[in-house]
Coordinates of C-alpha atoms in Angstrom, one line a residue:
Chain A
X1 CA -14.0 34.9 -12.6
X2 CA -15.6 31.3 -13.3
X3 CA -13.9 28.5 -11.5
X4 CA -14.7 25.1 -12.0
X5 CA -14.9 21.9 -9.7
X6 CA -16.0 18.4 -9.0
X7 CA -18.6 18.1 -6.4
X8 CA -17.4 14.9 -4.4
X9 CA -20.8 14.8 -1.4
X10 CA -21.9 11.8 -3.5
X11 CA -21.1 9.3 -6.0
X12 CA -23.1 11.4 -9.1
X13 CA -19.9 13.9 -9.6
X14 CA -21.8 17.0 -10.9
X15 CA -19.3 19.3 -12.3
X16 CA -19.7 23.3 -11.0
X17 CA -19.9 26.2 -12.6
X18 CA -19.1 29.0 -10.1
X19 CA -19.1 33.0 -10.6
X20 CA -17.9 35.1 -7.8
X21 CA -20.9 37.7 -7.2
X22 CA -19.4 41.4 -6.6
X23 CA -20.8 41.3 -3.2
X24 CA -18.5 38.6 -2.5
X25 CA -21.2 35.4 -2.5
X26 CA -20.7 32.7 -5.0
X27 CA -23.4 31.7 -7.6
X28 CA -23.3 27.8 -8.5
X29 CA -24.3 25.7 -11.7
X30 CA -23.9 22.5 -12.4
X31 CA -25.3 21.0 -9.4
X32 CA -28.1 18.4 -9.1
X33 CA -28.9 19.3 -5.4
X34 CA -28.6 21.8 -2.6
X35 CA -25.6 19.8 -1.7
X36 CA -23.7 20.7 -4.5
X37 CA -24.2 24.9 -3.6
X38 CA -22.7 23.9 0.1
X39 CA -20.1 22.0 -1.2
X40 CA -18.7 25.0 -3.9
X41 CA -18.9 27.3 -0.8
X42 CA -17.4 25.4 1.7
X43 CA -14.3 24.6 -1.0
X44 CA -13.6 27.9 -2.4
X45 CA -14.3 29.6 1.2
X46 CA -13.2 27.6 4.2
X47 CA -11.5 24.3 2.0
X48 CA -10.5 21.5 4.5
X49 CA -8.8 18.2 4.8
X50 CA -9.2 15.6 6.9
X51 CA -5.1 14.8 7.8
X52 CA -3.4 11.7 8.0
X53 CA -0.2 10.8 8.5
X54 CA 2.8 8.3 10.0
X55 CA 5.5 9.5 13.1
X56 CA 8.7 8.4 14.0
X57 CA 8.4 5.8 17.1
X58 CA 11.1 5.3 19.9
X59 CA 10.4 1.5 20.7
X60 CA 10.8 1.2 24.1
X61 CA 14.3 -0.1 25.7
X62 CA 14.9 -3.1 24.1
X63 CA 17.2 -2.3 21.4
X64 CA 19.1 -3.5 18.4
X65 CA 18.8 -7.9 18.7
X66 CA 16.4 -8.0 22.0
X67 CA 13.8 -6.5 19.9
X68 CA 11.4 -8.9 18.2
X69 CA 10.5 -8.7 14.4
X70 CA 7.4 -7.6 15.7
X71 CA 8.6 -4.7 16.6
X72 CA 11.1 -4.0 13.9
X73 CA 7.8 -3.9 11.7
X74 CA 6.4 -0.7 13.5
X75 CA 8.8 2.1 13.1
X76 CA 6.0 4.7 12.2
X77 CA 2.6 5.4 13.8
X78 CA -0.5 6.1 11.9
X79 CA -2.0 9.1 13.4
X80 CA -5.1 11.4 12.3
X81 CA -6.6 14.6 12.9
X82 CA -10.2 14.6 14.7
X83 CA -11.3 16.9 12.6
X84 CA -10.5 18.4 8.9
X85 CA -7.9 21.1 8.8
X86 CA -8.0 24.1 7.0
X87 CA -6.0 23.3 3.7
X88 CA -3.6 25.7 3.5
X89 CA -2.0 25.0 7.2
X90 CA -2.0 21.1 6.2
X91 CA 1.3 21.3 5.0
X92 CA 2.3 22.7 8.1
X93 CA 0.7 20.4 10.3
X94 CA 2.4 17.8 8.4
X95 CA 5.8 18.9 8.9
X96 CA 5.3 19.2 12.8
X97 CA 4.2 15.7 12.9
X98 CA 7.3 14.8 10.8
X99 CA 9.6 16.1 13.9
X100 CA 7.1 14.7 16.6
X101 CA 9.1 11.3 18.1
X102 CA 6.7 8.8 19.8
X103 CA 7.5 7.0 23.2
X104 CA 5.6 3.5 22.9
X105 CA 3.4 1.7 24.5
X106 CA 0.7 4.3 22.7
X107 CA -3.0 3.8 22.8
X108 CA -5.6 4.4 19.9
X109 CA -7.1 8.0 20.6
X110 CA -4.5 9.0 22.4
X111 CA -3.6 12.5 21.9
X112 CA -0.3 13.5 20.2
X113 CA -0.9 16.9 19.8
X114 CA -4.1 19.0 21.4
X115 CA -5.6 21.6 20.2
X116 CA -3.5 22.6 17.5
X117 CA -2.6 26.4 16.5
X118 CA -6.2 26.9 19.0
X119 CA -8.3 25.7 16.0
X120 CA -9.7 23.2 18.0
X121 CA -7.5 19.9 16.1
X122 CA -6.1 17.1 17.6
X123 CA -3.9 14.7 16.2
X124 CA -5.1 11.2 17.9
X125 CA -2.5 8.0 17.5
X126 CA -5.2 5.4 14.6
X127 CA -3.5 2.3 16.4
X128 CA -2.2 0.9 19.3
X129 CA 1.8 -0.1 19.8
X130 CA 3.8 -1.5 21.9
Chain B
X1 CA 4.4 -32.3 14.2
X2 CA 1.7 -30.8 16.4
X3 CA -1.2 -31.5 15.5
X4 CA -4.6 -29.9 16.7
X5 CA -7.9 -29.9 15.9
X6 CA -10.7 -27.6 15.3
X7 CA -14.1 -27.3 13.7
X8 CA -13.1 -24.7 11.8
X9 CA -10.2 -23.1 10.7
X10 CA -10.1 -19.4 9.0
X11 CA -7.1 -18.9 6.5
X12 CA -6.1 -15.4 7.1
X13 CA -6.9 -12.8 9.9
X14 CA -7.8 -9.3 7.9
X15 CA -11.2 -7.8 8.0
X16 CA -12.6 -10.8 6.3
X17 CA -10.8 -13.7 8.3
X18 CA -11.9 -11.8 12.0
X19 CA -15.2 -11.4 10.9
X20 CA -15.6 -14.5 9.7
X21 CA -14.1 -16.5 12.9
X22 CA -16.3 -14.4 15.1
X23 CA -19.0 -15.8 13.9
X24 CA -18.3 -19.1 14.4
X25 CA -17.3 -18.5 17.5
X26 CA -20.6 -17.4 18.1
X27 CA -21.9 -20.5 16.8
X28 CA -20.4 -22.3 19.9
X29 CA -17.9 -24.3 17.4
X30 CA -14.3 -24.2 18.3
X31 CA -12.5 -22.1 15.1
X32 CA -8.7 -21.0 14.7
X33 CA -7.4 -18.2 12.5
X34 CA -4.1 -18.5 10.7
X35 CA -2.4 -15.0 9.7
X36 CA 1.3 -14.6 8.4
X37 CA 2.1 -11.4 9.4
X38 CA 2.9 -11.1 13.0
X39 CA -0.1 -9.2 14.0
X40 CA -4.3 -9.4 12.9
X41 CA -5.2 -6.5 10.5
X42 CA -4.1 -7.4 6.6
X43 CA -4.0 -4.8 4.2
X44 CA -5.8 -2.5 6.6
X45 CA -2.7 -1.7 8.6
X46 CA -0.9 0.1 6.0
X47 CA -4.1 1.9 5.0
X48 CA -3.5 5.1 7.0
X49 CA -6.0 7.1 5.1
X50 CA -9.1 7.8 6.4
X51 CA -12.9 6.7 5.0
X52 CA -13.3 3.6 6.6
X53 CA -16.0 2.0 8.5
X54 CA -18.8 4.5 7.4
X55 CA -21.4 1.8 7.1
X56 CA -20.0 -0.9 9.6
X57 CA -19.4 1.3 12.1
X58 CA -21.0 4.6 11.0
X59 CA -17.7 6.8 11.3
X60 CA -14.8 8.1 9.4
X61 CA -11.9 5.7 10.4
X62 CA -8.3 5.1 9.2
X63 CA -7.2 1.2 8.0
X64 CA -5.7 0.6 11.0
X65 CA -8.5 2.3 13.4
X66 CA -11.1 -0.3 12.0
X67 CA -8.7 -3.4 11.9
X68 CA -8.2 -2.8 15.3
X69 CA -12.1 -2.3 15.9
X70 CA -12.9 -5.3 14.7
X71 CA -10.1 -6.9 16.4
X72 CA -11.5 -5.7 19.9
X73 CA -14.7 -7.7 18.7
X74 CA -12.9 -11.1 19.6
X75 CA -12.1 -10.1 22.9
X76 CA -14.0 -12.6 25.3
X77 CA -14.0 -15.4 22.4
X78 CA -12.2 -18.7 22.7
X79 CA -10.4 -18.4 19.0
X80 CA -7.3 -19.4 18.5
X81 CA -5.0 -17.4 16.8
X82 CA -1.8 -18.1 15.4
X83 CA 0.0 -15.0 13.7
X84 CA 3.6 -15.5 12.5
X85 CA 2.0 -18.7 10.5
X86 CA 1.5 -19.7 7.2
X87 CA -0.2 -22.2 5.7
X88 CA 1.6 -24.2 3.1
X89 CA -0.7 -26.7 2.3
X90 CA -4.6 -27.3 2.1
X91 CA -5.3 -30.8 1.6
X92 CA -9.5 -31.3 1.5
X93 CA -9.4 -34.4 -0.5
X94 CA -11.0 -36.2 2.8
X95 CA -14.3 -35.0 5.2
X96 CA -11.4 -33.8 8.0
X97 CA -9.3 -31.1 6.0
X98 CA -5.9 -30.6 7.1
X99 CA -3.7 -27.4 7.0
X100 CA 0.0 -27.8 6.9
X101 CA 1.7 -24.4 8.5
X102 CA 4.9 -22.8 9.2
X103 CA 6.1 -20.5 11.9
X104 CA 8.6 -19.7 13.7
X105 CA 7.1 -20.1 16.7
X106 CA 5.2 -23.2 16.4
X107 CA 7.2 -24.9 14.1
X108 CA 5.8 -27.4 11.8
X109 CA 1.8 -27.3 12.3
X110 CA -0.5 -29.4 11.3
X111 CA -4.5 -28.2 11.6
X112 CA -7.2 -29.8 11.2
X113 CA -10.8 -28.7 10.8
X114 CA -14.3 -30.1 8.9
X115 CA -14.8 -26.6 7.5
X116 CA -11.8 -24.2 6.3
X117 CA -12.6 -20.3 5.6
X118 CA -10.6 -18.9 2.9
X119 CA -9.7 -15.4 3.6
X120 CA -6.7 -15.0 2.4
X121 CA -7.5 -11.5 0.5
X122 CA -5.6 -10.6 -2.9
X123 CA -2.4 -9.0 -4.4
X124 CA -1.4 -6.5 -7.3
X125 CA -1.1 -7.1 -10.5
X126 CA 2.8 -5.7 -11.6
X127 CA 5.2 -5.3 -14.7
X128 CA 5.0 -8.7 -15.4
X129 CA 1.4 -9.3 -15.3
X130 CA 0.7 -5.9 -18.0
X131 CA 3.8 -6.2 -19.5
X132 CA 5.5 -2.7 -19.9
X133 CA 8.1 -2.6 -22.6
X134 CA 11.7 -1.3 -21.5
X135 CA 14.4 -1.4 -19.6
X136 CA 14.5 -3.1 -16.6
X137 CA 15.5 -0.4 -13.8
X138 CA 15.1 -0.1 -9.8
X139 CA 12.6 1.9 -9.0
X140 CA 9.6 0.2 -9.7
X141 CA 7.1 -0.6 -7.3
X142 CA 4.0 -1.8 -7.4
X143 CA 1.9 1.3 -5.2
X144 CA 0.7 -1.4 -2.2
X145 CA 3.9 -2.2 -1.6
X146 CA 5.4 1.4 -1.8
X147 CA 2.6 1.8 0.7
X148 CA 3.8 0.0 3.0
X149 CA 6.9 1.0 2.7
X150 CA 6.2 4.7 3.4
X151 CA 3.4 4.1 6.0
X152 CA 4.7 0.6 7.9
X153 CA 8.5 0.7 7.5
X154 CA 8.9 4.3 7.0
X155 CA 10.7 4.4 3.8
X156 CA 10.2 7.1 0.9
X157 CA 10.7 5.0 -2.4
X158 CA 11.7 7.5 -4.6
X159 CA 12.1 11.5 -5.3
X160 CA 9.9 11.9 -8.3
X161 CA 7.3 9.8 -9.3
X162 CA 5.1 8.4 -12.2
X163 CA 1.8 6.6 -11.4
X164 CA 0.5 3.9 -13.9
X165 CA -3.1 3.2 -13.2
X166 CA -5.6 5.1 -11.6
X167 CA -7.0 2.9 -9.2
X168 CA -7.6 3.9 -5.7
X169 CA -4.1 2.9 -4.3
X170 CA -2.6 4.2 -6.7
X171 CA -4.8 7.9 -6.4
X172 CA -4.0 7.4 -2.4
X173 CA -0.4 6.9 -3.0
X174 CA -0.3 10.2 -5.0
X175 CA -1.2 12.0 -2.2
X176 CA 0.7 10.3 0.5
X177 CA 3.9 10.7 -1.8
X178 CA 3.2 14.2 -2.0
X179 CA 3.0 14.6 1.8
X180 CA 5.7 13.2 2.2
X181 CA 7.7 15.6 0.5
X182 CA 7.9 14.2 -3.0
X183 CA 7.2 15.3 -6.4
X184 CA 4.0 13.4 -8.2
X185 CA 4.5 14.7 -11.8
X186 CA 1.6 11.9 -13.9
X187 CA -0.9 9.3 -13.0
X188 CA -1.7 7.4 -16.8
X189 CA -4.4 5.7 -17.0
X190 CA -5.0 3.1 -20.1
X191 CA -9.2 4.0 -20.4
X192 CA -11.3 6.7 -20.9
X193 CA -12.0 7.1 -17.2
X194 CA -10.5 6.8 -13.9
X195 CA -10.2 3.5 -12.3
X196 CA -10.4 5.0 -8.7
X197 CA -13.6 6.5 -7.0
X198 CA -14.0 10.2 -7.9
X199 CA -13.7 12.0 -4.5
X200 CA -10.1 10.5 -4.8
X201 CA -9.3 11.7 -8.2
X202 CA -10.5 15.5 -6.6
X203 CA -8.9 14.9 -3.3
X204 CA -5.8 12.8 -4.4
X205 CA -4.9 14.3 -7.5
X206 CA -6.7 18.1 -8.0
X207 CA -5.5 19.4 -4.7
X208 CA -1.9 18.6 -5.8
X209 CA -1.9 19.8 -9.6
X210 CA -0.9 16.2 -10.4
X211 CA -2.3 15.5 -14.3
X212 CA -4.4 12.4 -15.0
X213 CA -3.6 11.2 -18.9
X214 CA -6.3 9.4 -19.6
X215 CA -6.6 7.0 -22.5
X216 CA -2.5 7.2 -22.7
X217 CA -0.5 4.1 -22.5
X218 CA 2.9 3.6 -21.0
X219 CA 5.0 2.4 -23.9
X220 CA 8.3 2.7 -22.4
X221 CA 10.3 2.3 -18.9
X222 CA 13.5 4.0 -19.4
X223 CA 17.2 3.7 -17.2
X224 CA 20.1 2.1 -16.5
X225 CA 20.5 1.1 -13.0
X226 CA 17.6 3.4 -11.9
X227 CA 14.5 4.8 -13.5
X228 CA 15.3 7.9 -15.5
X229 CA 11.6 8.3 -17.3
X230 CA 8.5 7.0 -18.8
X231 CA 7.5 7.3 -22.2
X232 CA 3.8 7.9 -22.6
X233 CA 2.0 7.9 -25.6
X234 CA -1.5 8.7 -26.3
X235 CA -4.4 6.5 -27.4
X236 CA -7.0 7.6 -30.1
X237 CA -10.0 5.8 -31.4
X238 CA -8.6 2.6 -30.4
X239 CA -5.0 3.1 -31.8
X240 CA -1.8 4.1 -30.4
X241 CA -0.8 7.4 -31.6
X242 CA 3.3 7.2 -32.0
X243 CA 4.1 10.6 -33.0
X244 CA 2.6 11.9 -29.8
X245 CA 4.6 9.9 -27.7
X246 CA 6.5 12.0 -24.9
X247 CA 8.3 11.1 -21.9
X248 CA 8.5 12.1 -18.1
X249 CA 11.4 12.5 -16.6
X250 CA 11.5 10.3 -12.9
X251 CA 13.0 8.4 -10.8
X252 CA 10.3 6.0 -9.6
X253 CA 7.4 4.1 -10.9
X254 CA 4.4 3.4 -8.9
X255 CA 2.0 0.6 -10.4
X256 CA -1.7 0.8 -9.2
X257 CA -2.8 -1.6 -12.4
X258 CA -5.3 -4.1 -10.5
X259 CA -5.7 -6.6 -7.6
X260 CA -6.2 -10.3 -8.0
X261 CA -7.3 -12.8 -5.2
X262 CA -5.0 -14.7 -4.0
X263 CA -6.0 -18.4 -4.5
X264 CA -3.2 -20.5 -5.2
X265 CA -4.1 -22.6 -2.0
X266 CA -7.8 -22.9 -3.1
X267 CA -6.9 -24.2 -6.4
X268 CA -4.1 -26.8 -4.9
X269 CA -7.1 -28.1 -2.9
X270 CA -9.3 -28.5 -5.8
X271 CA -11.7 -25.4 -5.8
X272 CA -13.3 -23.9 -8.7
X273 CA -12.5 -20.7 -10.2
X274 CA -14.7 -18.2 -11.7
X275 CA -12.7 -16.4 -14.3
X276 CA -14.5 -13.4 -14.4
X277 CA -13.2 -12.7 -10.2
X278 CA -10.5 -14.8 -9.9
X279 CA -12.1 -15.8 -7.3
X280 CA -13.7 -19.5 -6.0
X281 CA -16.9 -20.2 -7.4
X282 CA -19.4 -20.4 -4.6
X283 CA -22.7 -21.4 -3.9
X284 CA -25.5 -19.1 -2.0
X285 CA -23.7 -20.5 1.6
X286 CA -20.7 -18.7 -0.1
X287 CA -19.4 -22.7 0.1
X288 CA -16.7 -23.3 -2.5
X289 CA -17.2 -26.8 -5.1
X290 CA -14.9 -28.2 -2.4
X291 CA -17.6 -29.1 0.3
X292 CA -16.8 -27.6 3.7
X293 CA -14.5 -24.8 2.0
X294 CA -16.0 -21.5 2.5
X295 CA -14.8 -17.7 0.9
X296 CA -15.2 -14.2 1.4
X297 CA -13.6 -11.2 1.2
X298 CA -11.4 -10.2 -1.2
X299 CA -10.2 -13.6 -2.3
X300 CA -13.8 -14.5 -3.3
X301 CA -13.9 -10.7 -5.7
X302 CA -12.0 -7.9 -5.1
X303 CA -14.1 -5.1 -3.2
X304 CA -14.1 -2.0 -3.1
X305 CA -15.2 -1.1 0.8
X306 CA -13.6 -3.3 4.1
X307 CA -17.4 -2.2 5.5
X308 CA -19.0 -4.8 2.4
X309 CA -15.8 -7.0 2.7
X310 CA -16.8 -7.7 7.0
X311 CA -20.7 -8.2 6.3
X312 CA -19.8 -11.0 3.4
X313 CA -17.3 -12.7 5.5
X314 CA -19.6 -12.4 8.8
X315 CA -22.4 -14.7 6.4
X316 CA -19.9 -17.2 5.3
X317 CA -18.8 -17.8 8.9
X318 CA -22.5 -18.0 10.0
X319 CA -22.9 -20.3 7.2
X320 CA -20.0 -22.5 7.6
X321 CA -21.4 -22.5 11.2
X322 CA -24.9 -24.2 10.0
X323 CA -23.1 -26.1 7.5
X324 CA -21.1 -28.0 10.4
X325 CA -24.6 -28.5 11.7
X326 CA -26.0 -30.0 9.2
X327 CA -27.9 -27.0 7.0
X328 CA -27.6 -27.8 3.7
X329 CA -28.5 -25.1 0.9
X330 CA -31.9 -26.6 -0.3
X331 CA -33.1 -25.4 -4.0
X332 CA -31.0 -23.0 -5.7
X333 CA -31.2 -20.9 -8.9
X334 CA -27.8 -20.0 -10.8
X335 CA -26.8 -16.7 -11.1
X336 CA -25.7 -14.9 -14.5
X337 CA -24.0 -11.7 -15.3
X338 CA -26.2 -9.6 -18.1
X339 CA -25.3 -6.7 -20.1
X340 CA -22.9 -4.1 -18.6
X341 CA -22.3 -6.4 -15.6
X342 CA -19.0 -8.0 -14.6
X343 CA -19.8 -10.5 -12.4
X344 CA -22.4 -10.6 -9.9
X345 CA -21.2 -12.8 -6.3
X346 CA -21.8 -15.6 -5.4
X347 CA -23.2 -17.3 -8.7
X348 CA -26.0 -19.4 -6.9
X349 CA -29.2 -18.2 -5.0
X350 CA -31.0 -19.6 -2.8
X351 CA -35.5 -19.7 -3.0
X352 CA -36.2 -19.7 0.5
X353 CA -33.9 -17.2 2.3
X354 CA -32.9 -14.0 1.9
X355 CA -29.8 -13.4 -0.5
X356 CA -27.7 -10.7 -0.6
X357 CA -25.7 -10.1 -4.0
X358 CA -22.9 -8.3 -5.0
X359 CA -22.2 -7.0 -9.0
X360 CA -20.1 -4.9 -10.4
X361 CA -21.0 -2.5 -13.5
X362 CA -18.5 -2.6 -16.5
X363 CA -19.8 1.4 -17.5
X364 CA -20.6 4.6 -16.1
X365 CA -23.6 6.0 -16.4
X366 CA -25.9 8.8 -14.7
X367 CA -29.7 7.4 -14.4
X368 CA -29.3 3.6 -15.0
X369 CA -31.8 0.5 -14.8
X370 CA -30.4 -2.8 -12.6
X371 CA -33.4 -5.4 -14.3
X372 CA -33.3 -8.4 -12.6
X373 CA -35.1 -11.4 -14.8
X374 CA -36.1 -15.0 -14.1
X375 CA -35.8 -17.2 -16.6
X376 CA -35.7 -14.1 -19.0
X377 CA -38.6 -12.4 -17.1
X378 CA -38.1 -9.2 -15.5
X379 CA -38.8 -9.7 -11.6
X380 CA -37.5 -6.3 -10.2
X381 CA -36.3 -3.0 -11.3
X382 CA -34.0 -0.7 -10.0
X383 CA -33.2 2.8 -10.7
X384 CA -29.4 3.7 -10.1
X385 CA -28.7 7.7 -10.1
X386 CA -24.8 6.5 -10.5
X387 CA -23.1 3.6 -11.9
X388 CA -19.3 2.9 -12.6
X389 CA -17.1 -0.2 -12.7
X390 CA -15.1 1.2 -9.6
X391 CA -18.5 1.1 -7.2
X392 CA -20.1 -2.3 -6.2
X393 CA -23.5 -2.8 -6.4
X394 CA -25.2 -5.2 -4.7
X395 CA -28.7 -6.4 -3.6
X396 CA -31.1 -8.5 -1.9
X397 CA -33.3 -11.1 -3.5
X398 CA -35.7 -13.4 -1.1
X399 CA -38.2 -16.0 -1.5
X400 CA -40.7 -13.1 -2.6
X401 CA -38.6 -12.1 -6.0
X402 CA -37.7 -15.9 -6.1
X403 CA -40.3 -18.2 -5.8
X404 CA -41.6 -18.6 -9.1
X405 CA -38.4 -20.8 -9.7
X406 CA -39.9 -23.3 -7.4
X407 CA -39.5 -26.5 -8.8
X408 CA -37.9 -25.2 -12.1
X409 CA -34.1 -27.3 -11.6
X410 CA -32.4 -25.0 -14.5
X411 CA -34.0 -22.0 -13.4
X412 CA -31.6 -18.7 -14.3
X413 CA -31.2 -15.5 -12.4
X414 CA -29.9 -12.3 -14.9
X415 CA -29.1 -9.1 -13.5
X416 CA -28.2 -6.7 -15.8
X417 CA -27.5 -2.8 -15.9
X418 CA -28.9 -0.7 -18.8

């Protein structure tokens, strides 16, 4: 079976031409560079995604008028993952970080959750707030 | 009124305003920065996504990650900053230029300053500014603002969703909508090609299944109260091709159709615009044709990277800097856009420094030439593996490539792509 992508490692775009092998390795045209080989195996074998994404934050205890506008502007947190996440379990991770609810102040970096499903993810807060 | 007085002030606290003021901090000059939002950052803190800062900071970082990096870099300054403020008026008629600003803080403020940075970025072009026939629905947005909607204030803008325009925000919103649980059923884009970089067409767009019409225009916006569809009909050889017209069924539209720099106070003041950016025309000391009005960032051209964005607006501080001290630009050569260029920033050069130039390519091309000529000499040539009108190009010129103009007062630089 041929499939065919766009190799995105640099600007150029080569498109690939890949054919499954019957001892399961994958021959690649198209490319312009080695880079373009890694890049069909590493997305038809192992494809990852770097994950970003908002939660739900608690502001602290001043509620309803005691809070400034300042505040009212923050209701999510941008968060990240340290590292790309396999792309099939990204839908997944989203929807935990969907339920997650944030107690503020939070730090940049600090860990939300560690270590996620023991693949070695975190998902770091990208800003600090409150 | 208070009134206060600095050397300088920056107009707007984003990448380019923070970079800027740090320099002239640096400088030992006494500088405040004027933001309206209530906190430093700009566009960058709605920018979730990743890919920042590869060449400022040599890591992957979200929008806020980096705004908040470079924020941390004016720790131990003396700035002043004033968020919550907004200038209303720039009045640089006299030597002492004087900013009028609002906040709710401060109250009525009046600045003033010898040299004003403007950084006050840009803003999206929407319905109005293309004109898309139809009914006049909710449910448009234009994809920035449905950005910050989702990522900021934490509302979803709609169920099912139409892109217009395939440029980046609009390729980043496609994914973010589909994360968040909606359905992105077309992005249409008016040319031939994408708008956006590619790794966000494959990323953005591939990974979902969302299809990219390209050369189709949106000929229709169609509902009552809300959006019900789009109708989207296909362009061939130039022509619209009616009878191929179909429509989408939808609820929202998201317009990602082009930014434009935000200069309404530059103009009020008297500054120069260069149609081709929207943006001031400036000299090599990115100095406006006001004197002592500086630019950079994306209210000088739009740019594609925050990482070229911060090394611009770190030279216009530095230069507004020397300017204050006295530096004056010395002999200059102007600056033209050749074949398949856009515009190449700023439009003056100067033969005795370093210069560093920006230029954007109007066509994509594998294995292009960037010819530089003199006075319709050719004084350096490039070869590009990759051009497109969504990646900037720039380059440095110095006294080496330059000196032949020595002496010559109309002198011309062409850079050109072929």
């Amino acid at each position: 079976m041929k499939t065919e992508l766009t190799c995105i490692t640099c600007p150029l775009g080569c498109s690939l031409s890949i054919e499954r092998e019957a001892d399961g390795s994958l021959t690649v045209s198209g490319n312009r560079c080695p880079r373009g080989i890694r890049y069909a195996n590493e997305e038809l074998l192992s494809p990852k995604r770097m994950v970003t994404a908002t939660v739900r934050v608690l502001s602290g205890s001043g509620a309803g008028h005691d809070r400034l506008a300042s505040e009212l502007m923050h209701e999510r947190l941008p968060v990240r993952t340290s590292a790309a996440c396999p792309k099939e379990l990204v839908p997944e991770l989203l929807q935990e970080l969907y339920k997650l609810t944030v107690n503020l102040p939070v730090r940049r970096g600090d860990a939300l959750l560690s270590n996620w499903r023991g693949l070695g993810i975190d998902v770091l807060a990208s800003r600090t707030l409150g | 009124m208070k009134e206060l007085a600095f050397d300088a002030v920056v107009i707007g606290g984003g990448a380019a305003g923070m970079a800027a003021a740090r320099e002239l901090d640096a400088a030992g000059l006494s500088c405040a920065v004027v933001e309206r939002e209530e906190s430093l950052g700009g566009i960058l803190l709605q920018c979730v996504h990743n890919g920042f800062g590869l060449i400022e900071f040599n890591e992957e970082l979200s929008g806020p990650e980096f705004a908040e990096r470079v924020e941390e870099s004016l720790s131990g300054t003396k700035l002043a900053v004033f968020t919550g403020t907004t200038v209303m008026e720039l009045d640089a008629h006299t030597e002492t230029k004087s900013l009028f600003c609002y906040s709710a803080r401060f109250g009525v403020l009046r600045l003033n300053a010898r040299a004003v940075v403007l950084a006050m970025g840009c803003r999206e072009r929407n319905r109005g500014n293309i004109r898309i026939p139809g009914d006049r629905p909710a449910g448009v947005y234009t994809a920035g603002l449905a950005q910050r909607l989702v990522n900021v204030e934490g509302y979803i803008p709609g169920k099912d969703t139409v892109i217009i325009g395939s440029g980046d925000i609009g390729l980043i919103m496609a994914r973010r909508m589909s994360w968040v649980g909606c359905k992105v059923h077309a992005v249409v884009e008016i040319l031939p090609y994408p708008s956006g970089l590619t790794r966000n067409v494959v990323q953005c767009l591939h990974d979902f299944n969302i299809p990219l019409y390209l050369s189709h225009l949106t000929t229709r916006i169609i509902g009552k109260e809300r959006v019900e569809g789009v109708e989207i009909t296909p362009i061939e050889n130039g022509a619209l091709v009616h009878e191929k017209a179909f429509t989408i069924a939808c609820d929202t539209v998201l317009l990602s159709v082009g930014l434009v720099p935000e200069n309404e106070l530059s103009k009020s003041a008297g500054v120069e615009i260069n149609p081709m950016t929207g943006g001031a025309q400036v000299d090599s000391m990115l100095m406006t044709t006001v004197p002592g009005l500086f630019a950079c960032g994306n209210v000088l051209h739009v740019h594609d990277l925050v990482d070229y964005v911060v090394e611009e607006a770190r030279r216009a501080g530095r230069n507004a800097a020397l300017w204050l001290k006295g530096a004056r630009p010395g002999s200059e050569v102007r600056v033209k856009a050749g074949p398949n260029v856009r515009y190449v920033a700023p439009g003056r050069v100067r033969i005795d420094a370093d210069n560093k130039l920006y230029f954007r390519p109007l066509v994509v091309k594998n294995d292009a030439l960037l010819e530089v000529r003199l006075d319709n000499r050719v004084i350096m040539s490039v070869k590009k593996n990759h051009i497109q009108p969504s990646e900037m190009q720039s380059i440095v010129l110095g006294p080496k490539e330059l000196l032949a103009a020595q002496g010559m007062p109309d002198s011309v630089l062409e850079i050109s792509l072929r």
